[in-house]
Amino acid sequence: MAIGENRNIVIVGVGSLMSKSLAIWLASQGWNIALVSRSERNLSAIAAEVRQAQNGKGGKVIYRAADAGEPTILRATLDWCAQELGGKLDVLSYNAARVALSSVTELTPDELEQDFKVAAVGTLVAGQWFADGNANIDRIAEGEWPVFLVTGGVLDKEPVPALASLSTVKAASQTLSRVFAQELPDKAHILVGMPLITGRVVSPRESEYSPTFDADHIVRTVFRPFFEDRVGRRGGKAGWTVERVY
């Protein structure tokens, strides 16, 4: 199913796996893409790969290094992305979180607070910014809805002791996403999608790689349906799937 061309997306929390695969796929479809993460060096390399995937489609690919855990910086970065892309966003994807080992008996309050700011506060700020007049609702009459896409897993239901901090903050982020999913369709004409990945996504170069959790496969299987289902929605929000668990 077609997902449209010349649409705008900002991806916050870009890494070398799922977010890069998502950006590369969208570039091949002619989307305009803004990439955001902390490391400008990594962003530059990823942006170069994304541009190579455009196949003459001509979409924009821009990037900006920013700390998603700082609300003022995150809002300013999203403002800049929208301005550089030349319009409001069709999709805002939030994937920012610090993935690191942590034990609940050794985790410090400062570490938990910083992780909470990135994963949970960042989700809140991004969702509120998107709903504050920054989502492209001009095509709703044609059945095309903007989407706030928040990546997650099952750590909220099945916390991992070795990932105490990530389990805690992801639970908060996903709760916020579920509340947004109840509020945003009526208040801001925005749908919320939650791709929930139950396994670890690693590079094919790593010994723990599994084809089941290959990044490209996950984008095709879990992410792509959100992009397909947001168009042609003659019944509006009715029938929309918020959570897709893989």
mmCIF file of N, CA and C in Angstrom, residues 1 18 25 147-154 156-157 174 177-178 181 191-199 213 217-231 233 237-246:
data_model
loop_
_atom_site.group_PDB
_atom_site.id
_atom_site.type_symbol
_atom_site.label_atom_id
_atom_site.label_comp_id
_atom_site.label_asym_id
_atom_site.label_seq_id
_atom_site.Cartn_x
_atom_site.Cartn_y
_atom_site.Cartn_z
ATOM 1 N N MET A 1 0.846 -1.199 0.000
ATOM 2 C CA MET A 1 0.000 0.000 0.000
ATOM 3 C C MET A 1 0.876 1.241 0.000
ATOM 4 N N MET A 18 17.183 0.151 14.325
ATOM 5 C CA MET A 18 15.803 0.334 13.881
ATOM 6 C C MET A 18 15.531 1.707 13.305
ATOM 7 N N TRP A 25 14.151 3.286 4.763
ATOM 8 C CA TRP A 25 12.935 2.883 4.050
ATOM 9 C C TRP A 25 12.109 4.096 3.631
ATOM 10 N N VAL A 147 0.654 10.918 12.843
ATOM 11 C CA VAL A 147 0.877 9.875 13.852
ATOM 12 C C VAL A 147 2.045 10.253 14.759
ATOM 13 N N PHE A 148 1.827 10.060 16.061
ATOM 14 C CA PHE A 148 2.889 10.140 17.056
ATOM 15 C C PHE A 148 3.310 8.710 17.354
ATOM 16 N N LEU A 149 4.513 8.345 16.928
ATOM 17 C CA LEU A 149 4.999 6.973 17.004
ATOM 18 C C LEU A 149 6.023 6.871 18.142
ATOM 19 N N VAL A 150 5.745 6.026 19.141
ATOM 20 C CA VAL A 150 6.644 5.885 20.289
ATOM 21 C C VAL A 150 7.083 4.431 20.401
ATOM 22 N N THR A 151 8.378 4.216 20.217
ATOM 23 C CA THR A 151 8.922 2.867 20.246
ATOM 24 C C THR A 151 9.052 2.367 21.684
ATOM 25 N N GLY A 152 8.745 1.082 21.877
ATOM 26 C CA GLY A 152 8.866 0.501 23.210
ATOM 27 C C GLY A 152 9.056 -1.001 23.142
ATOM 28 N N GLY A 153 8.719 -1.652 24.250
ATOM 29 C CA GLY A 153 8.853 -3.103 24.335
ATOM 30 C C GLY A 153 7.891 -3.638 25.372
ATOM 31 N N VAL A 154 8.345 -4.606 26.145
ATOM 32 C CA VAL A 154 7.485 -5.182 27.190
ATOM 33 C C VAL A 154 8.128 -5.052 28.569
ATOM 34 N N ASP A 156 7.744 -2.762 30.601
ATOM 35 C CA ASP A 156 6.762 -2.258 31.564
ATOM 36 C C ASP A 156 6.001 -3.395 32.237
ATOM 37 N N LYS A 157 5.860 -4.508 31.526
ATOM 38 C CA LYS A 157 5.149 -5.670 32.075
ATOM 39 C C LYS A 157 6.108 -6.752 32.558
ATOM 40 N N GLN A 174 5.725 4.403 28.210
ATOM 41 C CA GLN A 174 4.629 3.689 27.561
ATOM 42 C C GLN A 174 3.284 4.019 28.187
ATOM 43 N N SER A 177 2.357 7.199 26.601
ATOM 44 C CA SER A 177 1.934 6.959 25.222
ATOM 45 C C SER A 177 0.502 6.449 25.170
ATOM 46 N N ARG A 178 0.138 5.601 26.101
ATOM 47 C CA ARG A 178 -1.229 5.066 26.122
ATOM 48 C C ARG A 178 -2.231 6.151 26.501
ATOM 49 N N ALA A 181 -2.663 8.206 23.501
ATOM 50 C CA ALA A 181 -3.497 7.492 22.533
ATOM 51 C C ALA A 181 -4.983 7.689 22.803
ATOM 52 N N LEU A 191 -3.138 10.403 15.697
ATOM 53 C CA LEU A 191 -3.164 9.020 16.131
ATOM 54 C C LEU A 191 -1.838 8.678 16.806
ATOM 55 N N VAL A 192 -1.874 7.738 17.726
ATOM 56 C CA VAL A 192 -0.669 7.309 18.432
ATOM 57 C C VAL A 192 -0.398 5.847 18.102
ATOM 58 N N GLY A 193 0.846 5.567 17.725
ATOM 59 C CA GLY A 193 1.247 4.195 17.440
ATOM 60 C C GLY A 193 2.393 3.767 18.331
ATOM 61 N N MET A 194 2.343 2.536 18.809
ATOM 62 C CA MET A 194 3.378 2.008 19.693
ATOM 63 C C MET A 194 3.932 0.696 19.129
ATOM 64 N N PRO A 195 5.059 0.748 18.405
ATOM 65 C CA PRO A 195 5.735 -0.493 18.005
ATOM 66 C C PRO A 195 6.457 -1.064 19.223
ATOM 67 N N LEU A 196 6.044 -2.232 19.688
ATOM 68 C CA LEU A 196 6.583 -2.818 20.914
ATOM 69 C C LEU A 196 7.376 -4.070 20.557
ATOM 70 N N ILE A 197 8.690 -3.991 20.723
ATOM 71 C CA ILE A 197 9.589 -5.063 20.301
ATOM 72 C C ILE A 197 9.998 -5.892 21.517
ATOM 73 N N THR A 198 9.747 -7.193 21.456
ATOM 74 C CA THR A 198 9.937 -8.049 22.629
ATOM 75 C C THR A 198 11.336 -8.641 22.744
ATOM 76 N N GLY A 199 12.155 -8.481 21.705
ATOM 77 C CA GLY A 199 13.502 -9.039 21.734
ATOM 78 C C GLY A 199 14.551 -7.988 21.478
ATOM 79 N N PHE A 213 14.865 -10.725 14.808
ATOM 80 C CA PHE A 213 14.901 -9.353 15.296
ATOM 81 C C PHE A 213 15.867 -8.498 14.484
ATOM 82 N N HIS A 217 13.764 -6.188 9.005
ATOM 83 C CA HIS A 217 12.579 -7.041 9.101
ATOM 84 C C HIS A 217 11.544 -6.424 10.037
ATOM 85 N N ILE A 218 11.987 -5.863 11.150
ATOM 86 C CA ILE A 218 11.070 -5.246 12.107
ATOM 87 C C ILE A 218 10.398 -4.022 11.497
ATOM 88 N N VAL A 219 11.154 -3.226 10.749
ATOM 89 C CA VAL A 219 10.556 -2.055 10.093
ATOM 90 C C VAL A 219 9.458 -2.492 9.132
ATOM 91 N N ARG A 220 9.729 -3.531 8.340
ATOM 92 C CA ARG A 220 8.721 -4.007 7.396
ATOM 93 C C ARG A 220 7.504 -4.607 8.109
ATOM 94 N N THR A 221 7.752 -5.310 9.209
ATOM 95 C CA THR A 221 6.692 -6.060 9.873
ATOM 96 C C THR A 221 5.885 -5.230 10.856
ATOM 97 N N VAL A 222 6.550 -4.347 11.595
ATOM 98 C CA VAL A 222 5.895 -3.635 12.695
ATOM 99 C C VAL A 222 5.675 -2.155 12.396
ATOM 100 N N PHE A 223 6.681 -1.488 11.860
ATOM 101 C CA PHE A 223 6.566 -0.051 11.625
ATOM 102 C C PHE A 223 5.731 0.261 10.375
ATOM 103 N N ARG A 224 5.990 -0.456 9.306
ATOM 104 C CA ARG A 224 5.314 -0.142 8.042
ATOM 105 C C ARG A 224 3.780 -0.133 8.163
ATOM 106 N N PRO A 225 3.156 -1.071 8.894
ATOM 107 C CA PRO A 225 1.692 -1.032 8.995
ATOM 108 C C PRO A 225 1.140 0.268 9.572
ATOM 109 N N PHE A 226 1.871 0.914 10.475
ATOM 110 C CA PHE A 226 1.402 2.199 11.001
ATOM 111 C C PHE A 226 1.339 3.242 9.888
ATOM 112 N N PHE A 227 2.337 3.242 9.019
ATOM 113 C CA PHE A 227 2.385 4.211 7.928
ATOM 114 C C PHE A 227 1.317 3.912 6.877
ATOM 115 N N GLU A 228 1.067 2.650 6.641
ATOM 116 C CA GLU A 228 0.027 2.282 5.680
ATOM 117 C C GLU A 228 -1.365 2.567 6.220
ATOM 118 N N ASP A 229 -1.559 2.284 7.504
ATOM 119 C CA ASP A 229 -2.901 2.417 8.089
ATOM 120 C C ASP A 229 -3.288 3.862 8.398
ATOM 121 N N ARG A 230 -2.331 4.782 8.402
ATOM 122 C CA ARG A 230 -2.675 6.168 8.711
ATOM 123 C C ARG A 230 -3.303 6.876 7.507
ATOM 124 N N VAL A 231 -3.234 6.256 6.331
ATOM 125 C CA VAL A 231 -3.833 6.831 5.122
ATOM 126 C C VAL A 231 -5.085 6.037 4.737
ATOM 127 N N ARG A 233 -8.103 6.513 5.797
ATOM 128 C CA ARG A 233 -8.940 6.240 6.966
ATOM 129 C C ARG A 233 -10.274 6.985 6.848
ATOM 130 N N LYS A 237 -10.611 7.701 13.215
ATOM 131 C CA LYS A 237 -9.806 6.945 14.170
ATOM 132 C C LYS A 237 -10.334 5.540 14.404
ATOM 133 N N ALA A 238 -11.542 5.244 13.961
ATOM 134 C CA ALA A 238 -12.155 3.933 14.198
ATOM 135 C C ALA A 238 -11.313 2.822 13.565
ATOM 136 N N GLY A 239 -11.027 1.803 14.371
ATOM 137 C CA GLY A 239 -10.269 0.675 13.863
ATOM 138 C C GLY A 239 -8.766 0.817 13.884
ATOM 139 N N TRP A 240 -8.285 1.951 14.358
ATOM 140 C CA TRP A 240 -6.845 2.166 14.427
ATOM 141 C C TRP A 240 -6.216 1.275 15.490
ATOM 142 N N THR A 241 -5.091 0.633 15.176
ATOM 143 C CA THR A 241 -4.360 -0.209 16.113
ATOM 144 C C THR A 241 -3.263 0.599 16.772
ATOM 145 N N VAL A 242 -3.349 0.786 18.080
ATOM 146 C CA VAL A 242 -2.353 1.584 18.801
ATOM 147 C C VAL A 242 -1.081 0.783 19.044
ATOM 148 N N GLU A 243 -1.209 -0.431 19.523
ATOM 149 C CA GLU A 243 -0.055 -1.230 19.920
ATOM 150 C C GLU A 243 0.126 -2.412 18.975
ATOM 151 N N ARG A 244 1.338 -2.531 18.442
ATOM 152 C CA ARG A 244 1.704 -3.700 17.640
ATOM 153 C C ARG A 244 2.894 -4.358 18.318
ATOM 154 N N VAL A 245 2.661 -5.531 18.873
ATOM 155 C CA VAL A 245 3.695 -6.239 19.633
ATOM 156 C C VAL A 245 4.366 -7.255 18.722
ATOM 157 N N TYR A 246 5.691 -7.223 18.731
ATOM 158 C CA TYR A 246 6.447 -8.168 17.907
ATOM 159 C C TYR A 246 7.496 -8.859 18.767
#
